[in-house]
GROMACS .gro file of N, CA and C in nm:
model
  483
    1MET      N    1  -0.211   4.138  -0.411
    1MET     CA    2  -0.160   4.078  -0.289
    1MET      C    3  -0.211   3.934  -0.277
    2GLU      N    4  -0.123   3.849  -0.234
    2GLU     CA    5  -0.156   3.708  -0.212
    2GLU      C    6  -0.143   3.679  -0.063
    3GLU      N    7  -0.220   3.584  -0.015
    3GLU     CA    8  -0.212   3.543   0.124
    3GLU      C    9  -0.124   3.419   0.132
    4ALA      N   10  -0.030   3.420   0.228
    4ALA     CA   11   0.061   3.308   0.246
    4ALA      C   12   0.062   3.268   0.393
    5GLY      N   13   0.075   3.138   0.417
    5GLY     CA   14   0.083   3.085   0.553
    5GLY      C   15   0.226   3.052   0.589
    6VAL      N   16   0.265   3.086   0.710
    6VAL     CA   17   0.402   3.062   0.758
    6VAL      C   18   0.394   2.990   0.891
    7GLY      N   19   0.470   2.881   0.904
    7GLY     CA   20   0.484   2.811   1.031
    7GLY      C   21   0.609   2.859   1.101
    8LEU      N   22   0.601   2.876   1.233
    8LEU     CA   23   0.714   2.922   1.312
    8LEU      C   24   0.741   2.823   1.425
    9GLY      N   25   0.868   2.800   1.457
    9GLY     CA   26   0.902   2.711   1.566
    9GLY      C   27   1.037   2.745   1.625
   10SER      N   28   1.053   2.716   1.755
   10SER     CA   29   1.180   2.737   1.825
   10SER      C   30   1.186   2.641   1.942
   11ASN      N   31   1.307   2.585   1.968
   11ASN     CA   32   1.323   2.505   2.088
   11ASN      C   33   1.457   2.527   2.157
   12LEU      N   34   1.517   2.642   2.135
   12LEU     CA   35   1.641   2.679   2.203
   12LEU      C   36   1.629   2.818   2.262
   13GLY      N   37   1.688   2.837   2.379
   13GLY     CA   38   1.696   2.969   2.439
   13GLY      C   39   1.559   3.027   2.470
   14ASP      N   40   1.542   3.156   2.445
   14ASP     CA   41   1.417   3.227   2.470
   14ASP      C   42   1.322   3.198   2.354
   15LYS      N   43   1.259   3.083   2.358
   15LYS     CA   44   1.175   3.036   2.247
   15LYS      C   45   1.066   3.137   2.211
   16THR      N   46   0.996   3.187   2.310
   16THR     CA   47   0.890   3.284   2.286
   16THR      C   48   0.948   3.411   2.225
   17GLY      N   49   1.062   3.453   2.274
   17GLY     CA   50   1.128   3.572   2.220
   17GLY      C   51   1.166   3.555   2.074
   18TRP      N   52   1.215   3.436   2.038
   18TRP     CA   53   1.251   3.410   1.897
   18TRP      C   54   1.128   3.416   1.807
   19ILE      N   55   1.017   3.359   1.855
   19ILE     CA   56   0.893   3.361   1.775
   19ILE      C   57   0.847   3.506   1.757
   20LYS      N   58   0.848   3.584   1.865
   20LYS     CA   59   0.807   3.724   1.855
   20LYS      C   60   0.897   3.803   1.760
   21ALA      N   61   1.028   3.779   1.768
   21ALA     CA   62   1.122   3.848   1.679
   21ALA      C   63   1.097   3.808   1.533
   22ALA      N   64   1.067   3.681   1.509
   22ALA     CA   65   1.039   3.636   1.372
   22ALA      C   66   0.910   3.698   1.320
   23LEU      N   67   0.808   3.709   1.406
   23LEU     CA   68   0.683   3.773   1.364
   23LEU      C   69   0.708   3.919   1.327
   24ALA      N   70   0.790   3.988   1.404
   24ALA     CA   71   0.825   4.126   1.371
   24ALA      C   72   0.897   4.131   1.237
   25GLY      N   73   0.984   4.033   1.212
   25GLY     CA   74   1.054   4.026   1.083
   25GLY      C   75   0.959   4.004   0.967
   26LEU      N   76   0.856   3.921   0.989
   26LEU     CA   77   0.756   3.900   0.884
   26LEU      C   78   0.686   4.030   0.849
   27ASP      N   79   0.658   4.110   0.950
   27ASP     CA   80   0.587   4.236   0.927
   27ASP      C   81   0.675   4.339   0.858
   28ARG      N   82   0.807   4.318   0.859
   28ARG     CA   83   0.900   4.411   0.793
   28ARG      C   84   0.941   4.366   0.652
   29LEU      N   85   0.893   4.250   0.608
   29LEU     CA   86   0.928   4.206   0.473
   29LEU      C   87   0.879   4.308   0.371
   30PRO      N   88   0.956   4.333   0.266
   30PRO     CA   89   0.911   4.429   0.165
   30PRO      C   90   0.784   4.381   0.095
   31SER      N   91   0.701   4.474   0.059
   31SER     CA   92   0.577   4.445  -0.015
   31SER      C   93   0.489   4.343   0.056
   32SER      N   94   0.492   4.343   0.189
   32SER     CA   95   0.421   4.244   0.269
   32SER      C   96   0.374   4.307   0.399
   33ARG      N   97   0.275   4.240   0.460
   33ARG     CA   98   0.235   4.278   0.596
   33ARG      C   99   0.186   4.155   0.669
   34LEU      N  100   0.216   4.151   0.797
   34LEU     CA  101   0.167   4.044   0.883
   34LEU      C  102   0.020   4.069   0.908
   35LYS      N  103  -0.063   3.978   0.863
   35LYS     CA  104  -0.208   3.995   0.877
   35LYS      C  105  -0.258   3.940   1.010
   36MET      N  106  -0.205   3.824   1.052
   36MET     CA  107  -0.255   3.759   1.172
   36MET      C  108  -0.152   3.657   1.221
   37ALA      N  109  -0.144   3.641   1.354
   37ALA     CA  110  -0.058   3.539   1.414
   37ALA      C  111  -0.139   3.458   1.514
   38SER      N  112  -0.112   3.331   1.523
   38SER     CA  113  -0.183   3.242   1.615
   38SER      C  114  -0.130   3.260   1.757
   39GLY      N  115  -0.195   3.189   1.847
   39GLY     CA  116  -0.140   3.173   1.981
   39GLY      C  117  -0.017   3.086   1.973
   40LEU      N  118   0.047   3.068   2.087
   40LEU     CA  119   0.167   2.986   2.093
   40LEU      C  120   0.132   2.847   2.146
   41TYR      N  121   0.196   2.747   2.090
   41TYR     CA  122   0.171   2.608   2.127
   41TYR      C  123   0.303   2.546   2.174
   42ARG      N  124   0.298   2.475   2.283
   42ARG     CA  125   0.414   2.400   2.330
   42ARG      C  126   0.396   2.257   2.281
   43THR      N  127   0.490   2.210   2.200
   43THR     CA  128   0.475   2.080   2.136
   43THR      C  129   0.600   1.994   2.149
   44GLN      N  130   0.578   1.865   2.159
   44GLN     CA  131   0.692   1.773   2.169
   44GLN      C  132   0.759   1.763   2.032
   45PRO      N  133   0.889   1.734   2.031
   45PRO     CA  134   0.959   1.723   1.903
   45PRO      C  135   0.912   1.603   1.822
   46VAL      N  136   0.931   1.612   1.691
   46VAL     CA  137   0.896   1.506   1.597
   46VAL      C  138   1.024   1.466   1.524
   47GLY      N  139   1.040   1.340   1.495
   47GLY     CA  140   1.160   1.294   1.425
   47GLY      C  141   1.272   1.267   1.523
   48TYR      N  142   1.354   1.367   1.548
   48TYR     CA  143   1.464   1.358   1.645
   48TYR      C  144   1.408   1.395   1.781
   49LEU      N  145   1.388   1.295   1.869
   49LEU     CA  146   1.314   1.315   1.994
   49LEU      C  147   1.400   1.361   2.111
   50ASP      N  148   1.531   1.345   2.104
   50ASP     CA  149   1.619   1.378   2.215
   50ASP      C  150   1.654   1.528   2.213
   51GLN      N  151   1.550   1.611   2.233
   51GLN     CA  152   1.567   1.755   2.235
   51GLN      C  153   1.450   1.816   2.311
   52ASP      N  154   1.463   1.943   2.345
   52ASP     CA  155   1.360   2.012   2.421
   52ASP      C  156   1.233   2.028   2.337
   53TRP      N  157   1.120   2.047   2.407
   53TRP     CA  158   0.994   2.074   2.339
   53TRP      C  159   1.002   2.208   2.265
   54PHE      N  160   0.916   2.224   2.166
   54PHE     CA  161   0.913   2.345   2.083
   54PHE      C  162   0.802   2.440   2.127
   55ILE      N  163   0.819   2.565   2.092
   55ILE     CA  164   0.710   2.661   2.087
   55ILE      C  165   0.680   2.680   1.939
   56ASN      N  166   0.555   2.659   1.899
   56ASN     CA  167   0.513   2.673   1.759
   56ASN      C  168   0.402   2.775   1.747
   57ALA      N  169   0.393   2.833   1.629
   57ALA     CA  170   0.288   2.929   1.596
   57ALA      C  171   0.270   2.927   1.444
   58ALA      N  172   0.169   2.995   1.398
   58ALA     CA  173   0.147   3.013   1.254
   58ALA      C  174   0.109   3.158   1.230
   59ALA      N  175   0.138   3.205   1.111
   59ALA     CA  176   0.106   3.343   1.074
   59ALA      C  177   0.054   3.346   0.932
   60VAL      N  178  -0.026   3.447   0.904
   60VAL     CA  179  -0.071   3.474   0.768
   60VAL      C  180  -0.011   3.608   0.728
   61VAL      N  181   0.050   3.608   0.611
   61VAL     CA  182   0.114   3.728   0.556
   61VAL      C  183   0.046   3.761   0.424
   62GLU      N  184   0.015   3.888   0.404
   62GLU     CA  185  -0.029   3.935   0.272
   62GLU      C  186   0.094   3.991   0.203
   63THR      N  187   0.116   3.947   0.079
   63THR     CA  188   0.238   3.985   0.011
   63THR      C  189   0.218   3.997  -0.139
   64SER      N  190   0.300   4.079  -0.199
   64SER     CA  191   0.306   4.081  -0.346
   64SER      C  192   0.440   4.022  -0.392
   65LEU      N  193   0.521   3.972  -0.297
   65LEU     CA  194   0.643   3.901  -0.334
   65LEU      C  195   0.607   3.770  -0.403
   66SER      N  196   0.693   3.723  -0.491
   66SER     CA  197   0.672   3.591  -0.550
   66SER      C  198   0.695   3.486  -0.442
   67PRO      N  199   0.646   3.363  -0.463
   67PRO     CA  200   0.672   3.258  -0.364
   67PRO      C  201   0.821   3.239  -0.336
   68GLY      N  202   0.902   3.241  -0.439
   68GLY     CA  203   1.047   3.225  -0.420
   68GLY      C  204   1.108   3.339  -0.342
   69ASP      N  205   1.066   3.462  -0.371
   69ASP     CA  206   1.118   3.578  -0.298
   69ASP      C  207   1.070   3.577  -0.153
   70LEU      N  208   0.948   3.532  -0.130
   70LEU     CA  209   0.897   3.522   0.007
   70LEU      C  210   0.979   3.419   0.084
   71LEU      N  211   1.004   3.303   0.024
   71LEU     CA  212   1.086   3.202   0.089
   71LEU      C  213   1.225   3.257   0.121
   72ALA      N  214   1.284   3.329   0.027
   72ALA     CA  215   1.415   3.391   0.052
   72ALA      C  216   1.408   3.488   0.169
   73GLY      N  217   1.298   3.561   0.180
   73GLY     CA  218   1.280   3.652   0.293
   73GLY      C  219   1.271   3.578   0.425
   74LEU      N  220   1.203   3.463   0.426
   74LEU     CA  221   1.193   3.383   0.548
   74LEU      C  222   1.331   3.332   0.590
   75LEU      N  223   1.408   3.286   0.493
   75LEU     CA  224   1.544   3.237   0.523
   75LEU      C  225   1.632   3.349   0.575
   76GLU      N  226   1.614   3.471   0.522
   76GLU     CA  227   1.691   3.586   0.568
   76GLU      C  228   1.654   3.622   0.712
   77ILE      N  229   1.525   3.613   0.747
   77ILE     CA  230   1.483   3.637   0.886
   77ILE      C  231   1.551   3.536   0.978
   78GLU      N  232   1.547   3.407   0.940
   78GLU     CA  233   1.614   3.305   1.020
   78GLU      C  234   1.762   3.338   1.040
   79SER      N  235   1.828   3.371   0.932
   79SER     CA  236   1.971   3.403   0.937
   79SER      C  237   1.998   3.525   1.025
   80SER      N  238   1.916   3.628   1.011
   80SER     CA  239   1.936   3.750   1.089
   80SER      C  240   1.918   3.726   1.239
   81LEU      N  241   1.841   3.624   1.274
   81LEU     CA  242   1.820   3.590   1.414
   81LEU      C  243   1.925   3.490   1.465
   82GLY      N  244   2.016   3.449   1.379
   82GLY     CA  245   2.126   3.364   1.421
   82GLY      C  246   2.110   3.216   1.394
   83ARG      N  247   2.012   3.178   1.314
   83ARG     CA  248   1.994   3.036   1.285
   83ARG      C  249   2.108   2.984   1.200
   84ILE      N  250   2.163   2.874   1.244
   84ILE     CA  251   2.264   2.801   1.167
   84ILE      C  252   2.210   2.660   1.150
   85ARG      N  253   2.194   2.618   1.025
   85ARG     CA  254   2.139   2.485   0.999
   85ARG      C  255   2.247   2.380   1.021
   86THR      N  256   2.218   2.286   1.115
   86THR     CA  257   2.316   2.181   1.143
   86THR      C  258   2.260   2.043   1.111
   87GLU      N  259   2.152   2.004   1.177
   87GLU     CA  260   2.097   1.872   1.150
   87GLU      C  261   1.947   1.879   1.126
   88LYS      N  262   1.900   1.797   1.034
   88LYS     CA  263   1.758   1.793   1.001
   88LYS      C  264   1.679   1.752   1.125
   89TRP      N  265   1.572   1.827   1.153
   89TRP     CA  266   1.481   1.803   1.265
   89TRP      C  267   1.548   1.820   1.400
   90GLY      N  268   1.669   1.877   1.402
   90GLY     CA  269   1.739   1.898   1.528
   90GLY      C  270   1.697   2.029   1.593
   91PRO      N  271   1.758   2.061   1.708
   91PRO     CA  272   1.727   2.184   1.779
   91PRO      C  273   1.755   2.307   1.692
   92ARG      N  274   1.674   2.413   1.712
   92ARG     CA  275   1.696   2.535   1.636
   92ARG      C  276   1.644   2.655   1.712
   93LEU      N  277   1.714   2.768   1.694
   93LEU     CA  278   1.669   2.894   1.752
   93LEU      C  279   1.535   2.933   1.693
   94ILE      N  280   1.527   2.926   1.561
   94ILE     CA  281   1.405   2.967   1.490
   94ILE      C  282   1.394   2.889   1.361
   95ASP      N  283   1.273   2.854   1.327
   95ASP     CA  284   1.246   2.784   1.201
   95ASP      C  285   1.122   2.848   1.141
   96LEU      N  286   1.133   2.893   1.016
   96LEU     CA  287   1.021   2.950   0.944
   96LEU      C  288   0.996   2.865   0.820
   97ASP      N  289   0.875   2.814   0.808
   97ASP     CA  290   0.838   2.732   0.692
   97ASP      C  291   0.727   2.801   0.615
   98LEU      N  292   0.745   2.812   0.484
   98LEU     CA  293   0.638   2.861   0.398
   98LEU      C  294   0.543   2.744   0.378
   99LEU      N  295   0.421   2.758   0.430
   99LEU     CA  296   0.324   2.648   0.430
   99LEU      C  297   0.238   2.647   0.305
  100TYR      N  298   0.195   2.765   0.264
  100TYR     CA  299   0.114   2.778   0.142
  100TYR      C  300   0.126   2.919   0.089
  101TYR      N  301   0.094   2.934  -0.037
  101TYR     CA  302   0.093   3.064  -0.104
  101TYR      C  303  -0.035   3.065  -0.187
  102GLY      N  304  -0.140   3.124  -0.130
  102GLY     CA  305  -0.272   3.119  -0.195
  102GLY      C  306  -0.312   2.975  -0.213
  103ARG      N  307  -0.357   2.944  -0.333
  103ARG     CA  308  -0.393   2.805  -0.365
  103ARG      C  309  -0.298   2.748  -0.469
  104LYS      N  310  -0.179   2.808  -0.478
  104LYS     CA  311  -0.081   2.763  -0.577
  104LYS      C  312  -0.023   2.627  -0.542
  105ILE      N  313   0.005   2.549  -0.645
  105ILE     CA  314   0.075   2.422  -0.633
  105ILE      C  315   0.207   2.442  -0.705
  106ILE      N  316   0.317   2.430  -0.631
  106ILE     CA  317   0.450   2.457  -0.686
  106ILE      C  318   0.545   2.345  -0.645
  107SER      N  319   0.628   2.301  -0.738
  107SER     CA  320   0.734   2.206  -0.707
  107SER      C  321   0.853   2.240  -0.796
  108GLU      N  322   0.946   2.317  -0.738
  108GLU     CA  323   1.063   2.361  -0.814
  108GLU      C  324   1.178   2.393  -0.721
  109ASN      N  325   1.299   2.374  -0.763
  109ASN     CA  326   1.422   2.412  -0.695
  109ASN      C  327   1.408   2.451  -0.547
  110GLY      N  328   1.384   2.354  -0.461
  110GLY     CA  329   1.379   2.380  -0.319
  110GLY      C  330   1.250   2.442  -0.268
  111LEU      N  331   1.151   2.455  -0.352
  111LEU     CA  332   1.024   2.513  -0.310
  111LEU      C  333   0.910   2.420  -0.350
  112VAL      N  334   0.842   2.365  -0.249
  112VAL     CA  335   0.727   2.278  -0.273
  112VAL      C  336   0.611   2.336  -0.193
  113LEU      N  337   0.504   2.369  -0.263
  113LEU     CA  338   0.385   2.427  -0.200
  113LEU      C  339   0.260   2.358  -0.251
  114PRO      N  340   0.164   2.335  -0.162
  114PRO     CA  341   0.173   2.352  -0.019
  114PRO      C  342   0.285   2.266   0.040
  115HIS      N  343   0.328   2.303   0.161
  115HIS     CA  344   0.437   2.230   0.227
  115HIS      C  345   0.404   2.081   0.225
  116PRO      N  346   0.499   1.997   0.184
  116PRO     CA  347   0.469   1.855   0.164
  116PRO      C  348   0.429   1.777   0.289
  117HIS      N  349   0.461   1.825   0.409
  117HIS     CA  350   0.426   1.753   0.531
  117HIS      C  351   0.314   1.821   0.609
  118LEU      N  352   0.258   1.924   0.553
  118LEU     CA  353   0.156   2.006   0.619
  118LEU      C  354   0.042   1.922   0.678
  119ASP      N  355  -0.010   1.829   0.602
  119ASP     CA  356  -0.128   1.753   0.644
  119ASP      C  357  -0.099   1.647   0.751
  120ARG      N  358   0.029   1.627   0.785
  120ARG     CA  359   0.067   1.525   0.883
  120ARG      C  360   0.124   1.585   1.012
  121ARG      N  361   0.120   1.716   1.026
  121ARG     CA  362   0.186   1.780   1.140
  121ARG      C  363   0.087   1.858   1.225
  122ARG      N  364   0.049   1.799   1.337
  122ARG     CA  365  -0.042   1.864   1.431
  122ARG      C  366   0.016   1.997   1.478
  123PHE      N  367   0.148   2.003   1.500
  123PHE     CA  368   0.210   2.125   1.551
  123PHE      C  369   0.203   2.240   1.450
  124VAL      N  370   0.175   2.209   1.324
  124VAL     CA  371   0.154   2.311   1.222
  124VAL      C  372   0.004   2.339   1.205
  125LEU      N  373  -0.074   2.235   1.198
  125LEU     CA  374  -0.216   2.250   1.168
  125LEU      C  375  -0.296   2.318   1.279
  126ALA      N  376  -0.264   2.290   1.405
  126ALA     CA  377  -0.342   2.350   1.514
  126ALA      C  378  -0.330   2.503   1.512
  127PRO      N  379  -0.209   2.560   1.508
  127PRO     CA  380  -0.203   2.706   1.500
  127PRO      C  381  -0.253   2.760   1.366
  128LEU      N  382  -0.232   2.685   1.258
  128LEU     CA  383  -0.279   2.731   1.127
  128LEU      C  384  -0.431   2.738   1.123
  129ALA      N  385  -0.497   2.645   1.190
  129ALA     CA  386  -0.644   2.646   1.193
  129ALA      C  387  -0.697   2.772   1.262
  130GLU      N  388  -0.620   2.830   1.352
  130GLU     CA  389  -0.658   2.955   1.418
  130GLU      C  390  -0.660   3.074   1.322
  131VAL      N  391  -0.559   3.080   1.236
  131VAL     CA  392  -0.539   3.201   1.155
  131VAL      C  393  -0.580   3.186   1.009
  132ALA      N  394  -0.598   3.064   0.965
  132ALA     CA  395  -0.633   3.040   0.824
  132ALA      C  396  -0.739   2.931   0.814
  133ALA      N  397  -0.842   2.944   0.895
  133ALA     CA  398  -0.945   2.840   0.904
  133ALA      C  399  -1.015   2.815   0.771
  134GLN      N  400  -1.026   2.918   0.687
  134GLN     CA  401  -1.099   2.905   0.560
  134GLN      C  402  -1.010   2.862   0.442
  135TRP      N  403  -0.876   2.863   0.463
  135TRP     CA  404  -0.787   2.820   0.355
  135TRP      C  405  -0.813   2.673   0.324
  136VAL      N  406  -0.814   2.639   0.196
  136VAL     CA  407  -0.838   2.501   0.153
  136VAL      C  408  -0.715   2.451   0.078
  137HIS      N  409  -0.663   2.338   0.123
  137HIS     CA  410  -0.548   2.275   0.058
  137HIS      C  411  -0.585   2.246  -0.087
  138PRO      N  412  -0.509   2.298  -0.185
  138PRO     CA  413  -0.549   2.285  -0.325
  138PRO      C  414  -0.544   2.143  -0.381
  139ILE      N  415  -0.476   2.053  -0.314
  139ILE     CA  416  -0.470   1.914  -0.361
  139ILE      C  417  -0.569   1.827  -0.284
  140LEU      N  418  -0.572   1.843  -0.152
  140LEU     CA  419  -0.655   1.758  -0.067
  140LEU      C  420  -0.799   1.807  -0.055
  141GLY      N  421  -0.820   1.937  -0.080
  141GLY     CA  422  -0.954   1.992  -0.068
  141GLY      C  423  -1.004   2.003   0.075
  142LEU      N  424  -0.912   2.011   0.171
  142LEU     CA  425  -0.946   2.016   0.313
  142LEU      C  426  -0.894   2.144   0.378
  143THR      N  427  -0.965   2.192   0.478
  143THR     CA  428  -0.919   2.306   0.556
  143THR      C  429  -0.818   2.256   0.661
  144PRO      N  430  -0.742   2.347   0.724
  144PRO     CA  431  -0.652   2.303   0.832
  144PRO      C  432  -0.725   2.227   0.943
  145GLY      N  433  -0.843   2.274   0.982
  145GLY     CA  434  -0.920   2.205   1.086
  145GLY      C  435  -0.960   2.065   1.045
  146GLN      N  436  -0.998   2.047   0.920
  146GLN     CA  437  -1.036   1.913   0.871
  146GLN      C  438  -0.915   1.820   0.868
  147MET      N  439  -0.799   1.871   0.825
  147MET     CA  440  -0.678   1.789   0.825
  147MET      C  441  -0.639   1.753   0.968
  148LEU      N  442  -0.652   1.849   1.059
  148LEU     CA  443  -0.618   1.827   1.200
  148LEU      C  444  -0.705   1.717   1.260
  149ALA      N  445  -0.832   1.716   1.227
  149ALA     CA  446  -0.925   1.616   1.281
  149ALA      C  447  -0.889   1.474   1.239
  150LEU      N  448  -0.813   1.460   1.132
  150LEU     CA  449  -0.774   1.327   1.083
  150LEU      C  450  -0.650   1.271   1.153
  151LEU      N  451  -0.582   1.354   1.232
  151LEU     CA  452  -0.456   1.314   1.295
  151LEU      C  453  -0.478   1.260   1.436
  152PRO      N  454  -0.392   1.166   1.480
  152PRO     CA  455  -0.401   1.118   1.618
  152PRO      C  456  -0.356   1.227   1.715
  153GLU      N  457  -0.403   1.216   1.840
  153GLU     CA  458  -0.359   1.310   1.944
  153GLU      C  459  -0.211   1.287   1.971
  154GLU      N  460  -0.140   1.393   2.006
  154GLU     CA  461   0.000   1.382   2.046
  154GLU      C  462   0.029   1.493   2.144
  155GLY      N  463   0.147   1.492   2.202
  155GLY     CA  464   0.182   1.589   2.304
  155GLY      C  465   0.179   1.732   2.252
  156GLN      N  466   0.083   1.808   2.297
  156GLN     CA  467   0.071   1.947   2.257
  156GLN      C  468  -0.017   2.020   2.356
  157GLU      N  469   0.021   2.138   2.392
  157GLU     CA  470  -0.064   2.218   2.477
  157GLU      C  471  -0.059   2.361   2.429
  158VAL      N  472  -0.171   2.431   2.441
  158VAL     CA  473  -0.177   2.570   2.403
  158VAL      C  474  -0.131   2.653   2.521
  159ILE      N  475  -0.044   2.748   2.496
  159ILE     CA  476  -0.004   2.842   2.599
  159ILE      C  477  -0.032   2.982   2.547
  160ARG      N  478  -0.078   3.067   2.631
  160ARG     CA  479  -0.104   3.206   2.592
  160ARG      C  480  -0.004   3.294   2.662
  161LEU      N  481   0.077   3.362   2.586
  161LEU     CA  482   0.177   3.453   2.643
  161LEU      C  483   0.160   3.591   2.588
   0.00000   0.00000   0.00000
């Protein structure tokens, strides 16, 4: 079994409900189990700013799926919840990002691990630091908390639901 980090986000409709449904989907993936999920964070959008704030979270999954099969499972969860990809960084019902898979470094056909923007996204690092505090980025040699400390403050608040 390998440990993998997953980022979750939603900014349409019942945002908290979409996150909870996605977490349940993670726990139903074959040869996998949801090990831990962070609290929920309300965060301002990045990139395309003319949209509602997001609810973000992070999860750790133990899996024997390959990285590619795990990514396919995440995309299937998104699809089953009704996600239709329209515009990059635009509004979405649910977004699941594979953040890391153990300490593997991968760059192939649509799969780059660790996630290429991981170290620059407070909305990913704050919840990830809750559930994967000991994980070390295999290229940067930093934990999520250490990467988070290097970033400027931005609009984000922790909400507990």
